[in-house]
CSV table of C-alpha atoms and ligand atoms in Angstrom, one decimal:
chain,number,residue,atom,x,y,z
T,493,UNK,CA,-0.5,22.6,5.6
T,494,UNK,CA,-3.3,20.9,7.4
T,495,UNK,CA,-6.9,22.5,7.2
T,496,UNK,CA,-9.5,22.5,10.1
T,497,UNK,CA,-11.1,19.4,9.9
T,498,UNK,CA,-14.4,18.0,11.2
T,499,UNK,CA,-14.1,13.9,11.7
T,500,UNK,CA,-17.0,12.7,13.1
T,501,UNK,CA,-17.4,11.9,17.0
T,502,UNK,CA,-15.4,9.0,18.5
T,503,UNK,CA,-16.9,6.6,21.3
T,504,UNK,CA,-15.6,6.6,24.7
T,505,UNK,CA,-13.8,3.0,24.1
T,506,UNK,CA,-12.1,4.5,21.2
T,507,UNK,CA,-11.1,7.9,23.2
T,508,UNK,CA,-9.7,5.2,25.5
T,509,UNK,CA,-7.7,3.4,23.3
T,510,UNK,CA,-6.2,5.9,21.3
T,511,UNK,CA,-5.5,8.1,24.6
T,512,UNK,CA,-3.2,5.0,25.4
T,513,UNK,CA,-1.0,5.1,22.3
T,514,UNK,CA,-1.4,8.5,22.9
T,515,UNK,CA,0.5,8.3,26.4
T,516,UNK,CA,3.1,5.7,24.6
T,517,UNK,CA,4.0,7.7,21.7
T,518,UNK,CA,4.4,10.8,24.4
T,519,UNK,CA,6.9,8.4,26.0
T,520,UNK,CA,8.9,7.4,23.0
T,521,UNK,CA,9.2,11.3,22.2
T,522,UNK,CA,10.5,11.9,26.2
T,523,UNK,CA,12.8,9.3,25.4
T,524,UNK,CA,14.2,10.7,22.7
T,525,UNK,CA,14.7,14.1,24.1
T,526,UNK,CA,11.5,15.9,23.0
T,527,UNK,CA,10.6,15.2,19.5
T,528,UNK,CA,11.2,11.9,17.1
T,529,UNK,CA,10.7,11.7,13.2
T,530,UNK,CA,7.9,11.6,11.7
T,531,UNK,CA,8.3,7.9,10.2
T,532,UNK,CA,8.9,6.5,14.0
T,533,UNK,CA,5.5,8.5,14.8
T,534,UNK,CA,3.5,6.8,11.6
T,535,UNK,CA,5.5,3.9,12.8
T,536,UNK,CA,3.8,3.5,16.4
T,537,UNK,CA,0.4,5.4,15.0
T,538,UNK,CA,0.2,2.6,12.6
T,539,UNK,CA,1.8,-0.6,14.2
T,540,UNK,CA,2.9,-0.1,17.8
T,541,UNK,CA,2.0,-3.7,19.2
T,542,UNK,CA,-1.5,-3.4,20.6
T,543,UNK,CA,-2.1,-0.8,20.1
T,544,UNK,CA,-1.6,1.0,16.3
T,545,UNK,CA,-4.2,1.3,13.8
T,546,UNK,CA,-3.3,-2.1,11.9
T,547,UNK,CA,-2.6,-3.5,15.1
T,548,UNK,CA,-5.6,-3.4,17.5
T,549,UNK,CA,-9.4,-4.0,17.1
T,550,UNK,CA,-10.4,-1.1,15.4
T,551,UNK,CA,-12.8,-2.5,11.6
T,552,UNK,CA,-10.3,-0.9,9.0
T,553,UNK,CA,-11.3,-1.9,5.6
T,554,UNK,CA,-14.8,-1.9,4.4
T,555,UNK,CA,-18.1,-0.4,4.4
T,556,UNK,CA,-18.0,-0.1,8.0
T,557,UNK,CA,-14.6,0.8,7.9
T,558,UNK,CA,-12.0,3.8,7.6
T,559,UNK,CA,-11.4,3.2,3.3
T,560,UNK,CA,-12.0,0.9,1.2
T,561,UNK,CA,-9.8,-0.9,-1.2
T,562,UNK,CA,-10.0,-2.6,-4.9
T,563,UNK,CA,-10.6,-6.0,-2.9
T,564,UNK,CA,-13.7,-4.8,-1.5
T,565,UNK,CA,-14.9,-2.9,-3.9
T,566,UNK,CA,-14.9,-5.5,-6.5
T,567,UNK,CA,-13.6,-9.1,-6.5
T,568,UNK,CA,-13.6,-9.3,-10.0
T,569,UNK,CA,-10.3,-7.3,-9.4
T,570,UNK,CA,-8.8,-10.3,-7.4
T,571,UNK,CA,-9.8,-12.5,-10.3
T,572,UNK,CA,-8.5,-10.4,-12.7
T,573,UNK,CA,-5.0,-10.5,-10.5
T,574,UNK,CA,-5.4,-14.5,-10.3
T,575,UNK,CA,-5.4,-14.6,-13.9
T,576,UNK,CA,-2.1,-12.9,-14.2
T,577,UNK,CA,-0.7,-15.4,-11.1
T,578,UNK,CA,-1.9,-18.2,-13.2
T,579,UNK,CA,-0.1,-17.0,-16.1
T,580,UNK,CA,3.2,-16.8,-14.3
T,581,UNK,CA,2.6,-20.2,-12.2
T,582,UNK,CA,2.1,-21.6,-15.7
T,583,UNK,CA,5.6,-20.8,-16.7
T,584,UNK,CA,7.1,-21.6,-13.8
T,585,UNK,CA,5.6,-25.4,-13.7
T,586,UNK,CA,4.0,-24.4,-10.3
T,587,UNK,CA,5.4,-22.5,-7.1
T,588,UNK,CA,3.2,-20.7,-4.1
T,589,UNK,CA,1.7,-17.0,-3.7
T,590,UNK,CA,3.1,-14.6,-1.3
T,591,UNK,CA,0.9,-11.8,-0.5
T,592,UNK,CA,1.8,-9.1,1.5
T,593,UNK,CA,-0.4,-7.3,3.8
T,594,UNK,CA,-3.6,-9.7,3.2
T,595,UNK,CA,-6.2,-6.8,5.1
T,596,UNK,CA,-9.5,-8.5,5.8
T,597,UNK,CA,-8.3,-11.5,3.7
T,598,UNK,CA,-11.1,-11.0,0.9
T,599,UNK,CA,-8.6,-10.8,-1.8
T,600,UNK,CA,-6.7,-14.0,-1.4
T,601,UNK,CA,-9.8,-16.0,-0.8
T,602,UNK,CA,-11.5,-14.4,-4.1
T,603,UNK,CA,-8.1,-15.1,-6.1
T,604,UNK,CA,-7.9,-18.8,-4.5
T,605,UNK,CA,-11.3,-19.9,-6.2
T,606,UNK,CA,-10.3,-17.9,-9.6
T,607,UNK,CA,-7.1,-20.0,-9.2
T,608,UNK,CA,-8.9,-23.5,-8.7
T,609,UNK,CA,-11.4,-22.5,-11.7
T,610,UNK,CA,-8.3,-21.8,-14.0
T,611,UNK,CA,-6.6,-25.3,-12.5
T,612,UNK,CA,-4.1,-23.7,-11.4
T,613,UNK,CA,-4.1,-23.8,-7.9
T,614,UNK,CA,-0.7,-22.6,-6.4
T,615,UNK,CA,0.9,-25.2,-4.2
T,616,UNK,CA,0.9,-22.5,-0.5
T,617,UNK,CA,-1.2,-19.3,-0.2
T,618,UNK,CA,1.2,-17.4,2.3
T,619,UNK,CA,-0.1,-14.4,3.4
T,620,UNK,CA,2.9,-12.3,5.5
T,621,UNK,CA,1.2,-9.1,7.1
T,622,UNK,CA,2.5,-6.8,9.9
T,623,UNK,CA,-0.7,-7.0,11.9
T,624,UNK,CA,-1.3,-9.7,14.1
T,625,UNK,CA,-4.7,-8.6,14.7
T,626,UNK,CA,-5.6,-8.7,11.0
T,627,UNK,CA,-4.7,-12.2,10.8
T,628,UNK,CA,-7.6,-13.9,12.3
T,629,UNK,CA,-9.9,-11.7,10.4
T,630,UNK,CA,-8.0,-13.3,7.4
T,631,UNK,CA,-8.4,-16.6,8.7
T,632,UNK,CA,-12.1,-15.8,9.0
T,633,UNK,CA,-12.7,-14.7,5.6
T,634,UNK,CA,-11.0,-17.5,3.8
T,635,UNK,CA,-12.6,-20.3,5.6
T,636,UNK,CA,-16.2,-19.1,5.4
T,637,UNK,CA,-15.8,-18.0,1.1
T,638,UNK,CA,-13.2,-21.2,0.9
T,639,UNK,CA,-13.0,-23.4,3.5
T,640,UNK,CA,-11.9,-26.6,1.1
T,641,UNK,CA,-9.1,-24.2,0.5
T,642,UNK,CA,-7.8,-22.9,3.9
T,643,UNK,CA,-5.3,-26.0,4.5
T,644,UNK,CA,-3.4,-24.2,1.8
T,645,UNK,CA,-3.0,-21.0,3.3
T,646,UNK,CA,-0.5,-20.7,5.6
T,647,UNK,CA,0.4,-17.2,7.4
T,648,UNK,CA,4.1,-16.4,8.0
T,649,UNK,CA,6.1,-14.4,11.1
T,650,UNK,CA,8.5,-13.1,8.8
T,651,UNK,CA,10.2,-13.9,5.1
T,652,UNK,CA,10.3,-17.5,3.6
T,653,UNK,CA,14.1,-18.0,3.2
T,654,UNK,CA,13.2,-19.6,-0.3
T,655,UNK,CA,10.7,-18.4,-2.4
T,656,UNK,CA,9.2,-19.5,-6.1
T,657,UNK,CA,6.1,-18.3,-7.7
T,658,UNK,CA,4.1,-14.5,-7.4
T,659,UNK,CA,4.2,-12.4,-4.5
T,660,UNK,CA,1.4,-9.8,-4.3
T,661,UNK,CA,0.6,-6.6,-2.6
T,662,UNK,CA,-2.3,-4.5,-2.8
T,663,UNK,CA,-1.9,-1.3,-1.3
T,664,UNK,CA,0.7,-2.0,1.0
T,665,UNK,CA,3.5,0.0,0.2
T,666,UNK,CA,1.6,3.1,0.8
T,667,UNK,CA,1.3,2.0,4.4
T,668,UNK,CA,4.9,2.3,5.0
T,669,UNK,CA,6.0,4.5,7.1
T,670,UNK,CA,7.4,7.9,5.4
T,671,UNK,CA,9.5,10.8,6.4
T,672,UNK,CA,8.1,14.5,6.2
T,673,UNK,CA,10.7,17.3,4.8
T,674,UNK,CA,10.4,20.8,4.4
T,675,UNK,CA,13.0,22.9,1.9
T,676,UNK,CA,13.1,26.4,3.5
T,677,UNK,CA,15.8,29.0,2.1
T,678,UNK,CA,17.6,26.2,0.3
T,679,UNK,CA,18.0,24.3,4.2
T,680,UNK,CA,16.6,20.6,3.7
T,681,UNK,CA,15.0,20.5,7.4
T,682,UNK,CA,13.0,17.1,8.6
T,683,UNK,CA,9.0,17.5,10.0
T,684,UNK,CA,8.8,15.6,13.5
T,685,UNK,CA,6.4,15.0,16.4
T,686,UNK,CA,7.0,16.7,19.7
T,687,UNK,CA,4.2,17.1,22.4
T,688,UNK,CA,2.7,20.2,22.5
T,689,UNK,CA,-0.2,22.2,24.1
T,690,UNK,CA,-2.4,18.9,25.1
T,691,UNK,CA,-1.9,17.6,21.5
T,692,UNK,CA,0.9,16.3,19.0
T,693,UNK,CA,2.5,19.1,17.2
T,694,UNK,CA,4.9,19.6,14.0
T,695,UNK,CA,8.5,20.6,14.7
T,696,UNK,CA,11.0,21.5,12.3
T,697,UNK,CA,14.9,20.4,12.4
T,698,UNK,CA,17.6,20.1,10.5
T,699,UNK,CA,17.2,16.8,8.0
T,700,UNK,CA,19.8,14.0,9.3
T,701,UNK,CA,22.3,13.7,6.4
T,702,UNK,CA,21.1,10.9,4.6
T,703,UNK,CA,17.1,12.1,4.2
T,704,UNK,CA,19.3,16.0,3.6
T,705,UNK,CA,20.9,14.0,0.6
T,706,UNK,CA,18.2,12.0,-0.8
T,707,UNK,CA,16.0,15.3,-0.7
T,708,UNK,CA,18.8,16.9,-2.6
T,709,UNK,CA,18.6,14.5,-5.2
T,710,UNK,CA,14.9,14.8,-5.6
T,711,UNK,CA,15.4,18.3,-5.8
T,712,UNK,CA,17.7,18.4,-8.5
T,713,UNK,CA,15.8,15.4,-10.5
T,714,UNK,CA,13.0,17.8,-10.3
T,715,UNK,CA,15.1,20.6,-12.2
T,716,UNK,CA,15.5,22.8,-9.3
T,717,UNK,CA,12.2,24.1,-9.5
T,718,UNK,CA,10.8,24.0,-6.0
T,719,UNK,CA,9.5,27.0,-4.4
T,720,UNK,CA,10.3,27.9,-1.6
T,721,UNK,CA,8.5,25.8,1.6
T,722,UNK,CA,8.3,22.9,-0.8
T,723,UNK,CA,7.0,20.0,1.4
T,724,UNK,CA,6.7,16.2,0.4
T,725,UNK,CA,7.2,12.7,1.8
T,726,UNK,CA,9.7,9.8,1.7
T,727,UNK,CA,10.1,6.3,2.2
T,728,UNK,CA,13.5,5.9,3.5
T,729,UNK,CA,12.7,2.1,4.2
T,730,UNK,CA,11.9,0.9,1.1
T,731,UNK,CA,14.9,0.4,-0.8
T,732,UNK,CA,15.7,-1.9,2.7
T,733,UNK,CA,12.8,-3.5,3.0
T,734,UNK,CA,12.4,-4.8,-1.2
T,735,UNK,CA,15.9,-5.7,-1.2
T,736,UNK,CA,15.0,-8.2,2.0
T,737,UNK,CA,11.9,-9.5,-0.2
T,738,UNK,CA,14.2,-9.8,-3.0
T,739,UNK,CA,16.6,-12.0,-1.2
T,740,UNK,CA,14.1,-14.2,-0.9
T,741,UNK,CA,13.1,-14.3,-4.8
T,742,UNK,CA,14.5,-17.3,-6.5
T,743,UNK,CA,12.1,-17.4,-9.3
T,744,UNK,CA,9.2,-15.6,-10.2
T,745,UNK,CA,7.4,-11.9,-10.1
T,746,UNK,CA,5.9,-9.8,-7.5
T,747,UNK,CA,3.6,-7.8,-8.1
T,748,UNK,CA,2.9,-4.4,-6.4
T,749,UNK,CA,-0.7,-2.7,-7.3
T,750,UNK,CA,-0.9,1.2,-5.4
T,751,UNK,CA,-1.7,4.6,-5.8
T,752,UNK,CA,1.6,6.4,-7.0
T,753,UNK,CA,3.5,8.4,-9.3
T,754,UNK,CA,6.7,8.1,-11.4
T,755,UNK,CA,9.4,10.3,-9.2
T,756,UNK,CA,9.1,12.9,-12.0
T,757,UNK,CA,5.8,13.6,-11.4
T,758,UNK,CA,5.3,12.7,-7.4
T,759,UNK,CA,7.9,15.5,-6.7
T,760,UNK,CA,7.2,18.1,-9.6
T,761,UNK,CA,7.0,22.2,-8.3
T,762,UNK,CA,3.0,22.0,-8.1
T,763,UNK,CA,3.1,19.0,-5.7
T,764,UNK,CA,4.0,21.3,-2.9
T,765,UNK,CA,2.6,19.6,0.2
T,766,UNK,CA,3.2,16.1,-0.6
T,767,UNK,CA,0.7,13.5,-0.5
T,768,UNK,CA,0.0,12.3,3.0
T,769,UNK,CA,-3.1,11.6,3.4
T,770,UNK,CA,-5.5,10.1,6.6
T,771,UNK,CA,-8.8,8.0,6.2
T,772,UNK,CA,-11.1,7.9,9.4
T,773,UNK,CA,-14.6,6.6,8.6
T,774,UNK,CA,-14.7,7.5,5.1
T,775,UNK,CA,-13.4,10.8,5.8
T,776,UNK,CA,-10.0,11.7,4.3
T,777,UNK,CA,-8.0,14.7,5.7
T,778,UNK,CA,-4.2,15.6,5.8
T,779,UNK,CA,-3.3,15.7,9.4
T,780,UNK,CA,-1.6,12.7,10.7
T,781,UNK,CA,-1.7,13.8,14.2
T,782,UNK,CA,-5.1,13.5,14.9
T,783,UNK,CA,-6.7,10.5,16.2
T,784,UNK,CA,-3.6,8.0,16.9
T,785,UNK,CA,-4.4,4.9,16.3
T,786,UNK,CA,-8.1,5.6,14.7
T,787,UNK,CA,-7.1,6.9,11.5
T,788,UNK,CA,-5.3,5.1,8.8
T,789,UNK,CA,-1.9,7.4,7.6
T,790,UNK,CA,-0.7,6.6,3.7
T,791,UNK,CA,1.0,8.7,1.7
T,792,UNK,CA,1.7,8.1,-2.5
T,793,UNK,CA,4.4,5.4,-3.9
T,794,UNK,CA,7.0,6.8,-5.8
T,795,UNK,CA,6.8,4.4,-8.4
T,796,UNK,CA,10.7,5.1,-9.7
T,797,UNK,CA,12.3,4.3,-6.5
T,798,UNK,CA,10.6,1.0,-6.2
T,799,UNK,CA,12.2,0.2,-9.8
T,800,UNK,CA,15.5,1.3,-9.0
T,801,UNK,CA,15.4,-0.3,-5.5
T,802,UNK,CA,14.4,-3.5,-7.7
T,803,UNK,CA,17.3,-3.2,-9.9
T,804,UNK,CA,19.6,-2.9,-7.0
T,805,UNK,CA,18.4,-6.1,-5.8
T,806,UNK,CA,19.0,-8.0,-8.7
T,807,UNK,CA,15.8,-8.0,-10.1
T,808,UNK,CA,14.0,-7.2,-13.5
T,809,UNK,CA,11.8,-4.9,-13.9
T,810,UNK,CA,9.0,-6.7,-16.2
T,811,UNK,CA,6.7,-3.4,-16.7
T,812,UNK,CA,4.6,-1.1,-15.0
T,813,UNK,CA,1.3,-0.2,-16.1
T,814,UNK,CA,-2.2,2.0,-15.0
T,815,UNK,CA,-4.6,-0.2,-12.8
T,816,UNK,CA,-7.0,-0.1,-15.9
T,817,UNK,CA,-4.9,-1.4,-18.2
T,818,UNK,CA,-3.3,-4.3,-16.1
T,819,UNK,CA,-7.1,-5.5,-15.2
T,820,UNK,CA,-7.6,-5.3,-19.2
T,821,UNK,CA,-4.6,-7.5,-19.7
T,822,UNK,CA,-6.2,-9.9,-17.7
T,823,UNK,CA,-9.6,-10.4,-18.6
T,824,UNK,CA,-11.9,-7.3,-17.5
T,825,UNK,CA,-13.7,-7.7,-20.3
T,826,UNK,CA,-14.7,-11.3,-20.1
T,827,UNK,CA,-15.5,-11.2,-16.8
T,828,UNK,CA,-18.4,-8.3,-17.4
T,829,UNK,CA,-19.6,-10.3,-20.2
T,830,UNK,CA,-19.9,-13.7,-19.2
T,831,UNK,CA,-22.5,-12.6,-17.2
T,832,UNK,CA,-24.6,-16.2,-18.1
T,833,UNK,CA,-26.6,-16.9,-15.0
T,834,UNK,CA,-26.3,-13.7,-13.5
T,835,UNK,CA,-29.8,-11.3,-12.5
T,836,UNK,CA,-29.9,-7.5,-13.5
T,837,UNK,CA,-28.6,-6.4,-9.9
T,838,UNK,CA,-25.5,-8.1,-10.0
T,839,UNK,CA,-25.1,-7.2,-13.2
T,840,UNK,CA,-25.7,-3.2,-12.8
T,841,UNK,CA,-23.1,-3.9,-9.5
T,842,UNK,CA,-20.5,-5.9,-12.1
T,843,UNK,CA,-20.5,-3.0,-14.4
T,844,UNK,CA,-20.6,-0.3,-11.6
T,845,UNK,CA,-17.4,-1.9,-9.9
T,846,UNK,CA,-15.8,-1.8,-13.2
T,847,UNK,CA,-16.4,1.2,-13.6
T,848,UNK,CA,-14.9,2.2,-10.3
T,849,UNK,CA,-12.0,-0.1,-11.2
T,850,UNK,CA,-11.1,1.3,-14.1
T,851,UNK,CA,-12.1,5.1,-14.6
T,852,UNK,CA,-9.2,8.1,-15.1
T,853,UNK,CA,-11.1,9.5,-12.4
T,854,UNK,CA,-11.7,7.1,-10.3
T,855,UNK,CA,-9.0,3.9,-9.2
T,856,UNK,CA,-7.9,3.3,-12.8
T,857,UNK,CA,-5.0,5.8,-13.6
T,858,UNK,CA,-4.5,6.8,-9.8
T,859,UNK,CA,-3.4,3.2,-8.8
T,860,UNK,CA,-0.5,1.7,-10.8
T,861,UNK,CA,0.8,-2.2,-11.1
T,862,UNK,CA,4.5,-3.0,-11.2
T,863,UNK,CA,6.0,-5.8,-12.0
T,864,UNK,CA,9.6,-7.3,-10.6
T,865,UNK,CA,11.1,-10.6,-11.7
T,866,UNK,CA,13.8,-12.8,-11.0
T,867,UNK,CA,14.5,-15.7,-13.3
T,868,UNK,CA,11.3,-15.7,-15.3
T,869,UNK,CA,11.2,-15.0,-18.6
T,870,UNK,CA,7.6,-15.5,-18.8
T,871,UNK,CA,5.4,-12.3,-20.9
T,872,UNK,CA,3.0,-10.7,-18.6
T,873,UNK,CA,-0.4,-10.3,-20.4
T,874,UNK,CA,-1.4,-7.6,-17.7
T,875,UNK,CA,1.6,-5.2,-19.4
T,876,UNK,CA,0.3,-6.4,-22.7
T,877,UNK,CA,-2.0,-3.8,-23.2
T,878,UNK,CA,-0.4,-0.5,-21.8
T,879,UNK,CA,3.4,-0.4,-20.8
T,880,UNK,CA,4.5,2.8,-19.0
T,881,UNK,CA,8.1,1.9,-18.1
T,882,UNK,CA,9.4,4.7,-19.9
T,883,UNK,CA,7.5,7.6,-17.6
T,884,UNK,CA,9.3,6.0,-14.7
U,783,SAM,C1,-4.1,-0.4,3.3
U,783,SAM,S1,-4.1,-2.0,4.0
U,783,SAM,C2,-4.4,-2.9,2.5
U,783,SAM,C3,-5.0,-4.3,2.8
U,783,SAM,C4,-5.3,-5.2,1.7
U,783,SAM,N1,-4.2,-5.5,0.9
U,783,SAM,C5,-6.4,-4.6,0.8
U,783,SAM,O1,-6.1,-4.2,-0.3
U,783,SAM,O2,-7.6,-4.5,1.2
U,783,SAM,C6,-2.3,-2.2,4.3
U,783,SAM,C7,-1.9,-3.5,4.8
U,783,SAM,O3,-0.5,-3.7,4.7
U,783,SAM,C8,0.0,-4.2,5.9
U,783,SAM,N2,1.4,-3.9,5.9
U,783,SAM,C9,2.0,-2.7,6.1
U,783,SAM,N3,3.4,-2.8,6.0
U,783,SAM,C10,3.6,-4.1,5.8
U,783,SAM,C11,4.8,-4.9,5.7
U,783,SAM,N4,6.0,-4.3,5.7
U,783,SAM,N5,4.7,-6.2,5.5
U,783,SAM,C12,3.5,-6.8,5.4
U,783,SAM,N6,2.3,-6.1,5.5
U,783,SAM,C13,2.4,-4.8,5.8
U,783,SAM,C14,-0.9,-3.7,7.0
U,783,SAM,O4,-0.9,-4.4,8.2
U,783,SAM,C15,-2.3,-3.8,6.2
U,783,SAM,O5,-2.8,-5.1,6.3
C-alpha cells in the first residue's frame, strides 16, 4: 500500500535517536520470535519510555512541528469547547476537567481563561497524558498564558478513582495504537513488523482469534462487500481502555473531539487501505515504518465502537455531532463578531481560523465530537444544532 515517499532530511541527533528505538524495537521483535503486531510496534514507535515519538524531545505539535491540531490553529476552538464545559459544570453545581492527552498544553490554558470569563471556573484542571515529556511543555504553557491559574491544574500518573464534572480529549484517540489486517481469499490474516533487509518490513500471519472475529464482524456489518486484499485498522484497546475511564465517571460528560467515521462508513468496500496515516514535518505519508520515533502514526476513530464501548460501560451516549456544528452550538458565531477592540489582522486571522475550523473541506466534517454521560441530564447546546447519532 505504501507509495515512495520523499520526507525531508533528518539531522544527525535525530538519525541518533531514532536508530536507538530502532535497535529496541529490533529487540522486542527478537524476543518475540521474529515479528510482533503491528499495535505493540505503534506502541513502542509512539510511547516506548524515552524514547517514542510522544515520549522524547522531539517539537510535535505546531508550526515548527510534525501537524498541527484545532488548539493551535485556533483558540477560539478551546473557548468554544469551554463554553460547553461551562454548560455542563452549571448543571452539575461544580466538579473539575479531565483532559486527556493535554499536547503542548495550549488548549487547557486557552479554555481555563474562557472558563474564568464565564465564572465558571472548574474546581481542578487535571490533565492525564501518556507522555511524560509533554508534561513540562504543559506546565510551560499554562503558567506563562495563566499563571494565576496554574495552582489549579494538577497532572495525574494515572485515573482519578472518583471523578465529577467534563473530561475532554482532543485528538487523542487517534493516537491509540491500532491493529493492521488484511482479508486475502476470505483468510482474516494480521499485518506485523519483522526486521528485514536493514529496515522494518510488513509480514503477514494468520489474525489471532479475537482480531479474526472482530474483522468478521466488520466484514459482515459492511454487507460482505470487501474485495479481495481489503486492508484497514483497528483499535482493539479501546473498548478496554473507555470502560477504565468510565469506571471512573460518577457524574458528568466526556467529551471526545477527532477525525473519524461512523463504522458504516470507516469500513465501507472503497476504503480499501484503511486510514493510517504518518505526519513528519508537515508531511503526511502512509508508511508507519519509517522514521521511528520521528513521525507521528494515527489512524481514523471509528466513531460507532466508541458508542457501543460507552454503552457497555454504563454510560449514555448524549450525541454526536460534525466539529462545525458542535463549535456552532457553542458560540462560533459570537466569538467572530464580538470583535470590539480587535485590529484588521486579528480579525482577517479570527475569520481565517474559522474558516479552517469549520469548512466540509477542511477540519469541520472530517473531525467529529461525541458526547458520553453518566448521571447528567443536562442538554448539550453543542448537539443543539446538528445531531448525527443516527449515522452511527
Ligand atoms: C495528537 S496529540 C494531541 C494533543 C492535543 N490534545 C492537541 O489537540 O493538540 C495526542 C496526545 O494524546 C496523548 N495520548 C495518547 N494516548 C493516550 C492515553 N491513553 N491517555 C492519555 N493521553 C494519551 C499523547 O501523548 C499526545 O499528547
Amino acid at each position: 500500500m505504501s507509495h515512495a515517499v520523499e520526507l525531508p532530511e533528518v539531522s544527525a541527533d535525530e538519525a541518533a535517536h531514532s536508530a536507538q528505538l530502532v535497535a529496541r524495537i529490533r529487540a522486542a521483535i527478537d524476543a518475540a520470535g521474529g515479528w510482533i503486531s503491528f499495535a505493540r510496534f505503534m506502541q513502542m514507535a509512539l510511547y516506548e519510555p524515552g524514547l517514542g515519538y510522544y515520549s522524547a524531545g522531539a517539537r510535535k505539535i505546531g508550526a515548527a512541528g510534525d501537524f498541527i491540531t484545532a488548539p493551535e490553529v485556533a483558540p477560539v476552538f478551546s473557548r468554544c469547547l469551554a463554553a460547553q464545559c461551562a454548560e455542563v459544570l452549571d448543571a452539575l453545581g461544580g466538579g473539575d476537567i479531565l483532559e486527556f492527552g493535554a499536547g503542548s498544553g495550549t488548549m487547557a490554558a486557552v479554555m481555563l481563561h474562557e472558563l474564568e470569563a464565564l465564572g465558571v471556573l472548574p474546581g481542578r484542571y487535571l490533565i492525564l497524558d501518556v507522555s511524560a515529556d509533554l508534561r513540562e511543555r504543559q506546565r510551560e504553557t499554562i503558567a506563562a498564558a495563566a499563571p494565576h491559574l496554574l495552582p489549579r491544574v494538577e497532572w495525574l500518573d494515572r485515573l482519578p478513582q472518583h471523578f465529577s464534572g467534563v473530561m475532554v480529549a482532543n485528538e487523542v484517540l487517534d493516537a491509540m495504537p491500532v491493529e493492521r489486517f488484511v482479508v486475502r481469499d476470505g483468510t482474516v490474516l494480521c499485518l506485523g513488523v519483522a526486521w528485514g533487509e536493514g529496515s522494518f518490513e510488513t509480514v503477514e500471519a494468520p489474525a489471532p482469534n479475537e482480531l479474526r472475529d472482530r474483522v468478521l464482524r466488520l466484514r459482515e456489518d459492511a454487507g460482505d462487500s470487501w474485495p479481495d486484499g481489503y486492508s484497514s485498522e483497528l483499535n482493539m484497546g479501546l473498548r478496554g481502555w473507555l470502560g477504565s475511564v468510565a469506571d471512573c465517571l460518577e457524574r458528568g460528560v466526556m467529551l471526545f473531539v477527532d477525525y473519524g467515521l461512523p463504522r458504516r462508513e470507516l469500513y465501507a468496500a472503497e476504503r480499501s487501505d484503511g486510514t493510517l496515516l504518518c505526519h513528519f514535518r508537515h508531511r503526511f505519508h502512509d508508511d508507519p515504518l519509517l522514521l521511528p520515533g520521528l513521525q507521528d502514526i494515527t489512524s481514523w476513530v471509528d466513531f460507532t465502537a466508541v458508542a457501543e464501548a460507552a454503552v457497555e460501560a454504563g454510560l449514555e451516549v448524549k450525541g454526536y455531532t460534525t466539529q462545525a456544528h458542535f463549535l456552532i452550538g457553542n458560540d462560533l458565531t459570537r466569538h467572530l463578531s464580538d470583535v470590539s477592540g480587535v485590529d484588521l489582522v486579528q480579525r482577517v486571522n479570527l475569520s481565517r481560523q474559522a474558516m479552517l475550523l469549520t469548512l466540509p473541506g477542511e477540519m469541520g466534517e472530517r473531525f467529529k465530537v461525541i458526547a458520553l454521560a453518566r448521571n447528567c441530564d443536562a442538554p448539550l447546546r453543542g448537539l443543539a444544532v446538528r445531531d448525527l447519532t443516527h449515522a452511527l
